[in-house]
Amino acid sequence: MRPLLLALPFALLPLCAAQAHDEHEHGSLGAHEHGTAQLNVALDGQTLEIELDSPAMNIVGFEHAATTAEQKAQAAAAQQRLDKPETLFALPAAAKCIAAQSEVNSPVFADAAPSKAHEGHEHADVDGHYQFQCDNPSALASIDFAPFFKAFPGTHKIAVQAITGSGQKGLEATPANSVLKF
Ligand SMILES: [Zn+2]
């Protein structure tokens, strides 16, 4: 669960891309770059955990609480899609992984009053926390993020950090280079 991932020594990804291409002043959301999502993977025994941290822009196309009917429909559709991790992350069938837990949060999903962020500088993230149980984790040789890119075309890059029994791996996944190999 969350404490496990947080306890792992993820190295911070180089943020040069964010520095070079950032369009906004982000304040505390330093790594929030539209088009780019952060994703942490940890395999511990039979448990595969995935933590997604994405600008809401990549997922629903806006970063404020959904107000119009169209925005609410977009947010609901995205939430449903995000809630099916087995359709977003392609795992080798031989690993026999089953999505066991899925938790998705974002201010854009809430039927809430607009956030208190500064006007014109409003940013919101989508956070996903997933757990798969894999009967045969030794066959877990890769994760393909192609279905995620297809589901959310506003995502152009996923900065992936992975920790498995065989060590730490990183990948700047793109639609053309979407497979993380362990
Ligand atoms: Zn933003």
Coordinates of N, CA, C and O and ligand atoms in Angstrom, one line a residue:
M1 N 0.8 -1.2 0.0 CA 0.0 0.0 0.0 C 0.9 1.2 0.0 O 2.1 1.2 -0.1
R2 N 0.3 2.4 0.2 CA 1.1 3.6 0.0 C 2.4 3.7 0.9 O 3.4 4.0 0.3
P3 N 2.3 3.3 2.1 CA 3.6 3.4 2.9 C 4.7 2.6 2.3 O 5.8 3.0 2.4
L4 N 4.4 1.5 1.7 CA 5.5 0.6 1.1 C 6.2 1.4 0.1 O 7.4 1.5 0.1
L5 N 5.5 2.0 -0.8 CA 6.1 2.8 -1.9 C 6.9 4.0 -1.4 O 8.0 4.2 -1.9
L6 N 6.3 4.6 -0.5 CA 6.9 5.9 0.0 C 8.2 5.5 0.7 O 9.1 6.3 0.8
A7 N 8.3 4.3 1.3 CA 9.5 3.9 2.0 C 10.6 3.5 1.1 O 11.8 3.5 1.5
L8 N 10.3 3.3 -0.2 CA 11.4 2.9 -1.1 C 12.2 4.1 -1.6 O 11.6 5.1 -1.7
P9 N 13.4 3.8 -1.8 CA 14.3 5.0 -2.1 C 14.3 5.3 -3.6 O 15.3 5.1 -4.3
F10 N 13.2 5.8 -4.0 CA 13.1 6.3 -5.4 C 14.0 7.5 -5.6 O 14.0 8.4 -4.9
A11 N 14.9 7.3 -6.6 CA 15.7 8.5 -7.0 C 14.8 9.5 -7.7 O 13.9 9.1 -8.4
L12 N 15.0 10.7 -7.4 CA 14.3 11.7 -8.2 C 14.7 11.7 -9.6 O 15.9 11.6 -9.9
L13 N 13.7 11.7 -10.5 CA 14.0 11.8 -11.9 C 14.6 13.1 -12.2 O 14.3 14.1 -11.6
P14 N 15.5 13.2 -13.2 CA 16.0 14.5 -13.6 C 14.9 15.4 -14.1 O 14.0 14.9 -14.8
L15 N 14.9 16.6 -13.6 CA 13.8 17.4 -13.9 C 14.1 18.4 -15.0 O 13.4 19.4 -15.2
C16 N 15.2 18.1 -15.7 CA 15.6 19.0 -16.8 C 14.5 19.3 -17.8 O 14.4 20.4 -18.3
A17 N 13.8 18.3 -18.1 CA 12.7 18.4 -19.1 C 11.7 19.5 -18.6 O 11.3 20.3 -19.4
A18 N 11.4 19.3 -17.3 CA 10.4 20.2 -16.8 C 10.9 21.6 -16.8 O 10.2 22.6 -17.1
Q19 N 12.2 21.8 -16.5 CA 12.8 23.1 -16.4 C 12.8 23.7 -17.8 O 12.5 24.9 -18.0
A20 N 13.1 22.9 -18.8 CA 13.2 23.4 -20.2 C 11.9 23.8 -20.8 O 11.8 24.7 -21.5
H21 N 10.9 23.0 -20.5 CA 9.6 23.1 -21.3 C 8.5 23.6 -20.5 O 7.4 23.8 -21.1
D22 N 8.6 23.9 -19.2 CA 7.5 24.3 -18.4 C 6.9 25.6 -18.9 O 7.6 26.5 -19.2
E23 N 5.6 25.5 -19.0 CA 4.9 26.7 -19.5 C 4.4 27.6 -18.3 O 4.0 28.7 -18.5
H24 N 4.4 27.0 -17.1 CA 3.8 27.6 -16.0 C 4.8 27.8 -14.8 O 5.7 27.1 -14.7
E25 N 4.4 28.7 -14.0 CA 5.0 28.7 -12.6 C 4.2 27.7 -11.8 O 3.0 27.9 -11.6
H26 N 4.8 26.8 -11.2 CA 4.1 25.7 -10.6 C 4.2 25.7 -9.1 O 3.4 25.0 -8.4
G27 N 5.0 26.5 -8.5 CA 5.1 26.5 -7.1 C 5.4 25.1 -6.5 O 6.4 24.5 -7.0
S28 N 4.6 24.7 -5.6 CA 4.9 23.4 -5.0 C 4.7 22.2 -5.9 O 5.1 21.1 -5.7
L29 N 4.0 22.4 -7.0 CA 3.8 21.3 -8.0 C 5.0 21.3 -9.0 O 4.8 21.4 -10.2
G30 N 6.2 21.2 -8.5 CA 7.4 21.3 -9.3 C 7.4 20.4 -10.5 O 7.9 20.8 -11.5
A31 N 6.9 19.2 -10.3 CA 7.1 18.2 -11.4 C 5.9 18.1 -12.3 O 5.8 17.3 -13.1
H32 N 4.9 19.0 -12.1 CA 3.7 19.0 -12.9 C 3.9 19.7 -14.2 O 4.0 20.9 -14.3
E33 N 4.0 18.8 -15.2 CA 4.2 19.3 -16.6 C 3.2 18.7 -17.4 O 3.1 17.5 -17.5
H34 N 2.4 19.5 -18.1 CA 1.3 19.0 -18.9 C 1.8 18.1 -20.0 O 2.8 18.4 -20.6
G35 N 1.2 16.9 -20.1 CA 1.6 15.9 -21.1 C 2.5 14.8 -20.5 O 2.6 13.8 -21.0
T36 N 3.0 15.1 -19.3 CA 3.9 14.1 -18.6 C 3.3 13.6 -17.3 O 2.9 14.4 -16.5
A37 N 3.3 12.3 -17.2 CA 2.9 11.7 -15.9 C 4.0 11.1 -15.2 O 5.0 10.7 -15.9
Q38 N 4.0 11.0 -13.9 CA 5.0 10.2 -13.1 C 4.3 8.9 -12.7 O 3.1 8.9 -12.3
L39 N 5.1 7.9 -12.7 CA 4.5 6.6 -12.3 C 5.6 5.7 -11.6 O 6.7 5.6 -12.1
N40 N 5.3 5.3 -10.5 CA 6.2 4.4 -9.7 C 5.6 3.0 -9.7 O 4.4 2.8 -9.5
V41 N 6.5 2.0 -9.9 CA 6.2 0.6 -9.9 C 7.0 -0.1 -8.8 O 8.2 0.2 -8.7
A42 N 6.4 -0.9 -8.1 CA 7.2 -1.7 -7.1 C 6.6 -3.1 -7.1 O 5.4 -3.4 -7.0
L43 N 7.6 -4.1 -7.3 CA 7.2 -5.5 -7.2 C 7.8 -6.1 -5.9 O 9.0 -6.0 -5.7
D44 N 6.9 -6.6 -5.1 CA 7.3 -7.1 -3.8 C 6.6 -8.5 -3.6 O 5.4 -8.5 -3.4
G45 N 7.4 -9.5 -3.9 CA 6.8 -10.8 -3.8 C 5.8 -11.0 -4.9 O 6.1 -10.8 -6.1
Q46 N 4.5 -11.2 -4.6 CA 3.5 -11.4 -5.6 C 2.7 -10.1 -5.8 O 1.8 -10.1 -6.6
T47 N 3.1 -9.1 -5.1 CA 2.3 -7.8 -5.2 C 3.0 -6.8 -6.1 O 4.2 -6.4 -5.8
L48 N 2.3 -6.4 -7.1 CA 2.8 -5.4 -8.0 C 2.0 -4.1 -7.7 O 0.8 -4.1 -7.8
E49 N 2.7 -3.1 -7.3 CA 2.1 -1.8 -7.0 C 2.4 -0.8 -8.0 O 3.5 -0.7 -8.5
I50 N 1.4 0.0 -8.4 CA 1.6 1.1 -9.4 C 1.0 2.3 -8.8 O -0.1 2.3 -8.4
E51 N 1.8 3.4 -8.8 CA 1.3 4.7 -8.3 C 1.5 5.7 -9.5 O 2.6 5.9 -10.0
L52 N 0.3 6.3 -9.8 CA 0.3 7.2 -10.9 C 0.1 8.6 -10.4 O -0.7 8.8 -9.5
D53 N 0.8 9.5 -10.9 CA 0.7 10.9 -10.6 C 0.7 11.7 -11.9 O 1.7 11.9 -12.5
S54 N -0.5 12.2 -12.3 CA -0.6 12.8 -13.6 C -1.3 14.2 -13.5 O -2.2 14.3 -12.7
P55 N -0.8 15.1 -14.3 CA -1.6 16.3 -14.4 C -3.0 16.0 -14.9 O -3.1 15.2 -15.8
A56 N -4.0 16.5 -14.3 CA -5.4 16.2 -14.7 C -5.6 16.6 -16.2 O -6.4 16.0 -16.9
M57 N -4.9 17.6 -16.7 CA -4.9 18.0 -18.1 C -4.8 16.8 -19.0 O -5.5 16.7 -20.0
N58 N -3.8 16.0 -18.7 CA -3.5 14.8 -19.6 C -4.7 13.8 -19.6 O -4.8 13.1 -20.6
I59 N -5.5 13.9 -18.6 CA -6.5 12.8 -18.4 C -7.9 13.3 -18.8 O -8.6 12.6 -19.5
V60 N -8.3 14.5 -18.4 CA -9.6 15.0 -18.7 C -9.6 16.3 -19.6 O -10.6 16.7 -20.1
G61 N -8.4 16.9 -19.7 CA -8.4 18.1 -20.6 C -8.6 19.4 -19.8 O -8.7 20.5 -20.5
F62 N -8.8 19.3 -18.5 CA -9.0 20.5 -17.7 C -8.5 20.3 -16.3 O -8.2 19.1 -16.0
E63 N -8.3 21.3 -15.5 CA -7.7 21.1 -14.2 C -8.5 21.8 -13.1 O -8.0 22.3 -12.1
H64 N -9.8 22.0 -13.3 CA -10.7 22.6 -12.3 C -11.8 21.6 -12.0 O -12.0 20.6 -12.8
A65 N -12.5 21.8 -11.0 CA -13.6 20.9 -10.7 C -14.6 21.0 -11.9 O -14.9 22.0 -12.4
A66 N -15.1 19.8 -12.3 CA -16.0 19.7 -13.4 C -17.3 20.5 -13.0 O -17.9 20.3 -12.0
T67 N -17.7 21.4 -13.9 CA -18.9 22.2 -13.7 C -19.9 22.0 -14.7 O -21.1 21.8 -14.4
T68 N -19.6 22.0 -16.0 CA -20.6 21.8 -17.0 C -20.9 20.3 -17.1 O -20.1 19.5 -16.6
A69 N -22.0 20.0 -17.7 CA -22.5 18.6 -17.9 C -21.4 17.9 -18.7 O -21.1 16.7 -18.4
E70 N -20.9 18.5 -19.7 CA -19.9 17.9 -20.6 C -18.6 17.5 -19.8 O -18.1 16.4 -19.9
Q71 N -18.2 18.5 -18.9 CA -17.0 18.2 -18.1 C -17.2 17.1 -17.1 O -16.4 16.3 -16.9
K72 N -18.4 17.1 -16.5 CA -18.7 16.1 -15.6 C -18.7 14.7 -16.2 O -18.3 13.7 -15.7
A73 N -19.3 14.7 -17.5 CA -19.3 13.4 -18.2 C -17.9 12.9 -18.5 O -17.5 11.8 -18.4
Q74 N -17.0 13.9 -19.0 CA -15.6 13.6 -19.3 C -14.9 13.1 -18.0 O -14.1 12.1 -18.1
A75 N -15.1 13.7 -16.9 CA -14.5 13.3 -15.7 C -14.9 11.9 -15.2 O -14.1 11.1 -14.8
A76 N -16.2 11.7 -15.4 CA -16.8 10.4 -15.0 C -16.2 9.3 -15.9 O -15.9 8.2 -15.4
A77 N -16.1 9.6 -17.2 CA -15.6 8.6 -18.1 C -14.1 8.3 -17.8 O -13.7 7.1 -17.8
A78 N -13.4 9.3 -17.5 CA -11.9 9.1 -17.2 C -11.8 8.3 -15.9 O -10.9 7.5 -15.8
Q79 N -12.6 8.7 -14.9 CA -12.6 8.0 -13.6 C -12.8 6.5 -13.8 O -12.1 5.6 -13.3
Q80 N -13.8 6.2 -14.7 CA -14.1 4.8 -14.9 C -13.0 4.0 -15.6 O -12.6 2.9 -15.3
R81 N -12.4 4.7 -16.6 CA -11.3 4.1 -17.3 C -10.1 3.9 -16.3 O -9.4 2.9 -16.4
L82 N -9.8 4.9 -15.5 CA -8.7 4.8 -14.6 C -8.9 3.7 -13.5 O -8.0 3.2 -13.0
D83 N -10.2 3.4 -13.3 CA -10.5 2.4 -12.3 C -10.3 1.0 -12.8 O -10.6 0.1 -12.0
K84 N -9.9 0.8 -14.0 CA -9.7 -0.5 -14.6 C -8.2 -0.7 -15.0 O -7.9 -0.7 -16.2
P85 N -7.3 -0.8 -14.0 CA -5.9 -0.8 -14.3 C -5.5 -1.9 -15.2 O -4.5 -1.8 -16.0
E86 N -6.2 -3.0 -15.2 CA -5.9 -4.1 -16.1 C -6.1 -3.8 -17.6 O -5.5 -4.4 -18.4
T87 N -6.8 -2.7 -17.8 CA -7.0 -2.2 -19.2 C -6.0 -1.1 -19.6 O -6.0 -0.7 -20.7
L88 N -5.2 -0.7 -18.6 CA -4.2 0.4 -18.9 C -2.8 0.0 -18.9 O -2.0 0.6 -19.6
F89 N -2.5 -1.0 -18.1 CA -1.1 -1.5 -18.0 C -1.1 -3.0 -18.5 O -1.7 -3.8 -17.9
A90 N -0.4 -3.2 -19.6 CA -0.4 -4.6 -20.2 C 0.7 -5.4 -19.5 O 1.9 -5.1 -19.7
L91 N 0.3 -6.4 -18.8 CA 1.3 -7.3 -18.1 C 1.3 -8.6 -18.8 O 0.3 -9.1 -19.4
P92 N 2.5 -9.3 -18.8 CA 2.5 -10.6 -19.5 C 1.5 -11.6 -18.9 O 1.4 -11.7 -17.7
A93 N 0.8 -12.2 -19.8 CA -0.3 -13.1 -19.3 C 0.3 -14.2 -18.4 O -0.4 -14.6 -17.4
A94 N 1.5 -14.7 -18.7 CA 2.1 -15.8 -17.9 C 2.3 -15.4 -16.5 O 2.4 -16.3 -15.6
A95 N 2.3 -14.1 -16.2 CA 2.5 -13.7 -14.8 C 1.3 -13.8 -14.0 O 1.3 -13.8 -12.7
K96 N 0.1 -14.0 -14.7 CA -1.1 -14.3 -14.0 C -1.5 -13.2 -12.9 O -1.7 -13.5 -11.8
C97 N -1.4 -12.0 -13.4 CA -1.7 -10.9 -12.4 C -3.2 -10.5 -12.5 O -3.8 -10.4 -13.6
I98 N -3.7 -10.2 -11.3 CA -5.1 -9.8 -11.2 C -5.2 -8.4 -10.5 O -4.5 -8.3 -9.5
A99 N -5.9 -7.5 -11.0 CA -6.0 -6.2 -10.4 C -6.8 -6.4 -9.0 O -7.9 -6.9 -9.0
A100 N -6.1 -6.1 -7.9 CA -6.7 -6.4 -6.6 C -7.2 -5.1 -5.9 O -8.0 -5.2 -5.0
Q101 N -6.6 -4.0 -6.3 CA -7.0 -2.8 -5.7 C -6.8 -1.6 -6.6 O -5.9 -1.6 -7.4
S102 N -7.7 -0.7 -6.5 CA -7.7 0.5 -7.4 C -8.3 1.7 -6.7 O -9.4 1.6 -6.2
E103 N -7.5 2.7 -6.6 CA -8.0 3.9 -5.9 C -7.5 5.1 -6.7 O -6.4 5.3 -7.0
V104 N -8.5 5.9 -7.1 CA -8.2 7.0 -8.0 C -8.8 8.3 -7.4 O -10.0 8.3 -7.0
N105 N -8.0 9.3 -7.3 CA -8.4 10.6 -6.7 C -8.0 11.8 -7.6 O -6.9 11.8 -8.1
S106 N -8.9 12.7 -7.6 CA -8.6 14.0 -8.2 C -9.6 15.1 -7.9 O -10.8 14.7 -7.8
P107 N -9.2 16.3 -7.7 CA -10.2 17.4 -7.5 C -11.1 17.5 -8.7 O -12.2 18.0 -8.5
V108 N -10.6 17.1 -9.9 CA -11.5 17.3 -11.0 C -12.7 16.3 -11.1 O -13.6 16.5 -11.8
F109 N -12.6 15.3 -10.2 CA -13.7 14.3 -10.2 C -14.7 14.7 -9.2 O -15.9 14.3 -9.3
A110 N -14.3 15.6 -8.3 CA -15.2 15.9 -7.2 C -16.3 16.9 -7.7 O -16.1 17.7 -8.6
D111 N -17.5 16.7 -7.2 CA -18.6 17.6 -7.5 C -18.5 18.8 -6.6 O -19.5 19.2 -6.0
A112 N -17.4 19.3 -6.5 CA -17.1 20.3 -5.4 C -17.1 21.7 -6.0 O -17.1 21.9 -7.2
A113 N -17.1 22.7 -5.1 CA -16.9 24.0 -5.5 C -15.5 24.2 -6.1 O -14.6 23.4 -5.8
P114 N -15.4 25.2 -6.9 CA -14.0 25.4 -7.5 C -13.0 25.6 -6.4 O -13.3 26.1 -5.4
S115 N -11.8 25.1 -6.7 CA -10.7 25.1 -5.7 C -10.3 26.5 -5.5 O -10.6 27.5 -6.2
K116 N -9.5 26.7 -4.4 CA -9.1 28.0 -4.1 C -7.8 28.4 -4.7 O -7.2 29.4 -4.4
A117 N -7.3 27.6 -5.7 CA -6.1 28.0 -6.4 C -6.2 29.4 -7.1 O -7.3 29.8 -7.4
H118 N -5.1 30.0 -7.3 CA -5.1 31.3 -7.9 C -5.7 31.2 -9.3 O -5.5 30.3 -10.1
E119 N -6.5 32.2 -9.6 CA -7.1 32.2 -11.0 C -6.0 32.2 -12.0 O -5.1 32.9 -11.9
G120 N -6.2 31.4 -13.0 CA -5.3 31.4 -14.1 C -4.0 30.5 -13.9 O -3.3 30.3 -14.7
H121 N -3.8 30.2 -12.6 CA -2.7 29.3 -12.3 C -3.2 28.1 -11.6 O -2.5 27.6 -10.7
E122 N -4.3 27.6 -12.0 CA -4.9 26.5 -11.3 C -4.3 25.2 -11.9 O -4.4 25.0 -13.1
H123 N -3.8 24.3 -11.0 CA -3.4 23.0 -11.5 C -4.0 22.0 -10.6 O -4.2 22.2 -9.4
A124 N -4.2 20.8 -11.2 CA -4.8 19.7 -10.4 C -4.2 18.4 -11.0 O -3.9 18.3 -12.2
D125 N -4.0 17.5 -10.1 CA -3.4 16.2 -10.4 C -4.5 15.1 -10.4 O -5.5 15.3 -9.7
V126 N -4.2 14.0 -11.0 CA -4.9 12.8 -10.8 C -4.0 11.8 -10.2 O -2.9 11.6 -10.7
D127 N -4.4 11.2 -9.1 CA -3.6 10.2 -8.5 C -4.2 8.9 -8.5 O -5.4 8.7 -8.2
G128 N -3.5 7.9 -9.0 CA -4.0 6.5 -9.0 C -3.1 5.6 -8.2 O -1.9 5.7 -8.2
H129 N -3.7 4.8 -7.4 CA -2.9 3.8 -6.7 C -3.5 2.4 -6.9 O -4.7 2.1 -6.7
Y130 N -2.7 1.5 -7.5 CA -3.1 0.2 -7.9 C -2.3 -0.9 -7.3 O -1.1 -0.7 -7.1
Q131 N -3.0 -2.0 -7.2 CA -2.3 -3.2 -6.7 C -2.7 -4.4 -7.5 O -3.9 -4.6 -7.7
F132 N -1.8 -5.1 -8.0 CA -2.0 -6.4 -8.7 C -1.5 -7.5 -7.9 O -0.4 -7.3 -7.2
Q133 N -2.2 -8.6 -7.9 CA -1.6 -9.8 -7.3 C -1.3 -10.8 -8.4 O -2.1 -11.1 -9.2
C134 N 0.0 -11.2 -8.4 CA 0.5 -12.0 -9.5 C 0.9 -13.4 -9.0 O 1.7 -13.5 -8.1
D135 N 0.2 -14.4 -9.6 CA 0.5 -15.8 -9.1 C 1.9 -16.2 -9.5 O 2.4 -17.1 -8.9
N136 N 2.4 -15.7 -10.6 CA 3.6 -16.1 -11.2 C 4.5 -14.9 -11.5 O 4.8 -14.6 -12.6
P137 N 5.0 -14.2 -10.4 CA 5.7 -12.9 -10.6 C 7.0 -13.1 -11.4 O 7.5 -12.1 -11.9
S138 N 7.5 -14.3 -11.4 CA 8.8 -14.5 -12.1 C 8.6 -14.3 -13.6 O 9.6 -14.0 -14.3
A139 N 7.4 -14.4 -14.1 CA 7.1 -14.2 -15.5 C 6.8 -12.7 -15.8 O 6.5 -12.3 -16.9
L140 N 6.9 -11.9 -14.8 CA 6.6 -10.4 -15.0 C 7.8 -9.7 -15.5 O 8.6 -9.1 -14.8
A141 N 8.0 -9.9 -16.8 CA 9.3 -9.4 -17.5 C 9.1 -8.0 -18.0 O 10.1 -7.3 -18.3
S142 N 7.9 -7.5 -18.1 CA 7.7 -6.2 -18.7 C 6.3 -5.6 -18.3 O 5.4 -6.3 -17.8
I143 N 6.2 -4.3 -18.5 CA 4.9 -3.6 -18.4 C 4.8 -2.8 -19.7 O 5.8 -2.0 -20.0
D144 N 3.7 -2.9 -20.4 CA 3.5 -2.1 -21.6 C 2.5 -1.0 -21.3 O 1.4 -1.3 -20.9
F145 N 2.9 0.3 -21.5 CA 2.0 1.4 -21.1 C 1.2 1.8 -22.4 O 0.5 2.9 -22.3
A146 N 1.3 1.1 -23.5 CA 0.6 1.5 -24.7 C -0.9 1.7 -24.5 O -1.4 2.7 -25.0
P147 N -1.5 0.8 -23.8 CA -3.0 1.0 -23.6 C -3.3 2.3 -22.8 O -4.3 3.0 -23.1
F148 N -2.4 2.7 -21.9 CA -2.6 4.0 -21.2 C -2.5 5.1 -22.1 O -3.4 6.1 -22.1
F149 N -1.5 5.1 -23.0 CA -1.3 6.2 -23.9 C -2.5 6.3 -24.9 O -3.0 7.4 -25.2
K150 N -3.1 5.1 -25.2 CA -4.2 5.1 -26.1 C -5.5 5.6 -25.4 O -6.3 6.4 -26.0
A151 N -5.6 5.3 -24.1 CA -6.8 5.7 -23.4 C -6.8 7.2 -23.1 O -7.8 7.9 -23.0
F152 N -5.5 7.7 -22.9 CA -5.4 9.1 -22.5 C -4.4 9.8 -23.5 O -3.2 10.0 -23.1
P153 N -4.8 10.2 -24.7 CA -3.9 10.7 -25.7 C -3.3 12.0 -25.3 O -2.3 12.5 -25.9
G154 N -3.8 12.7 -24.2 CA -3.2 13.9 -23.7 C -1.9 13.6 -23.0 O -1.2 14.5 -22.6
T155 N -1.6 12.3 -22.8 CA -0.4 11.9 -22.1 C 0.7 11.6 -23.2 O 0.5 10.7 -24.0
H156 N 1.8 12.3 -23.2 CA 2.8 12.1 -24.2 C 4.0 11.4 -23.6 O 4.8 10.9 -24.3
K157 N 4.1 11.5 -22.3 CA 5.3 10.9 -21.7 C 4.9 10.4 -20.3 O 4.2 11.1 -19.6
I158 N 5.5 9.2 -19.9 CA 5.3 8.7 -18.5 C 6.7 8.5 -18.0 O 7.4 7.6 -18.5
A159 N 7.1 9.2 -17.0 CA 8.4 9.0 -16.3 C 8.2 7.9 -15.3 O 7.6 8.1 -14.3
V160 N 8.7 6.7 -15.7 CA 8.5 5.5 -14.9 C 9.7 5.2 -14.1 O 10.9 5.3 -14.5
Q161 N 9.5 5.0 -12.8 CA 10.5 4.4 -11.9 C 10.0 3.1 -11.4 O 8.9 3.0 -10.9
A162 N 10.9 2.1 -11.4 CA 10.4 0.8 -11.0 C 11.5 0.2 -10.1 O 12.7 0.3 -10.3
I163 N 11.0 -0.5 -9.1 CA 11.8 -1.3 -8.2 C 11.3 -2.7 -8.1 O 10.1 -2.9 -7.8
T164 N 12.2 -3.6 -8.5 CA 11.8 -5.0 -8.4 C 12.9 -5.8 -7.7 O 13.9 -5.2 -7.3
G165 N 12.8 -7.1 -7.6 CA 13.8 -7.9 -7.0 C 15.1 -7.8 -7.7 O 16.2 -7.9 -7.1
S166 N 15.0 -7.4 -9.0 CA 16.3 -7.4 -9.8 C 16.8 -6.0 -9.8 O 17.8 -5.7 -10.6
G167 N 16.3 -5.0 -9.1 CA 16.9 -3.7 -9.0 C 16.0 -2.6 -9.4 O 14.7 -2.8 -9.5
Q168 N 16.6 -1.5 -9.7 CA 15.8 -0.3 -10.0 C 15.9 0.0 -11.5 O 17.0 0.0 -12.1
K169 N 14.8 0.4 -12.1 CA 14.8 0.7 -13.5 C 14.0 2.0 -13.7 O 13.1 2.3 -13.0
G170 N 14.4 2.7 -14.8 CA 13.7 3.9 -15.1 C 13.4 3.9 -16.6 O 14.1 3.3 -17.4
L171 N 12.3 4.6 -17.0 CA 12.0 4.7 -18.4 C 11.2 5.9 -18.6 O 10.3 6.2 -17.9
E172 N 11.6 6.7 -19.7 CA 10.8 7.8 -20.1 C 9.9 7.2 -21.2 O 10.2 7.2 -22.4
A173 N 8.8 6.6 -20.7 CA 7.9 5.9 -21.7 C 7.2 6.9 -22.6 O 6.7 8.0 -22.1
T174 N 7.1 6.6 -23.9 CA 6.3 7.4 -24.8 C 5.5 6.4 -25.7 O 5.7 5.2 -25.6
P175 N 4.5 6.9 -26.4 CA 3.7 6.0 -27.3 C 4.6 5.1 -28.2 O 4.3 4.0 -28.5
A176 N 5.8 5.7 -28.6 CA 6.6 4.9 -29.5 C 7.6 4.0 -28.7 O 8.3 3.1 -29.3
N177 N 7.7 4.2 -27.4 CA 8.6 3.4 -26.6 C 8.0 3.2 -25.3 O 8.3 3.8 -24.3
S178 N 7.0 2.3 -25.3 CA 6.1 2.2 -24.2 C 6.3 1.0 -23.3 O 5.5 0.8 -22.3
V179 N 7.4 0.2 -23.5 CA 7.5 -1.0 -22.8 C 8.7 -0.9 -21.8 O 9.8 -0.6 -22.1
L180 N 8.3 -1.0 -20.5 CA 9.3 -1.1 -19.5 C 9.7 -2.6 -19.3 O 8.9 -3.4 -19.0
K181 N 11.0 -2.9 -19.4 CA 11.5 -4.2 -19.2 C 12.2 -4.3 -17.9 O 13.1 -3.5 -17.6
F182 N 11.9 -5.3 -17.1 CA 12.5 -5.4 -15.8 C 13.9 -6.1 -16.0 O 14.1 -6.9 -16.9
Ligands
ZN1 ZN -1.4 21.9 -14.7

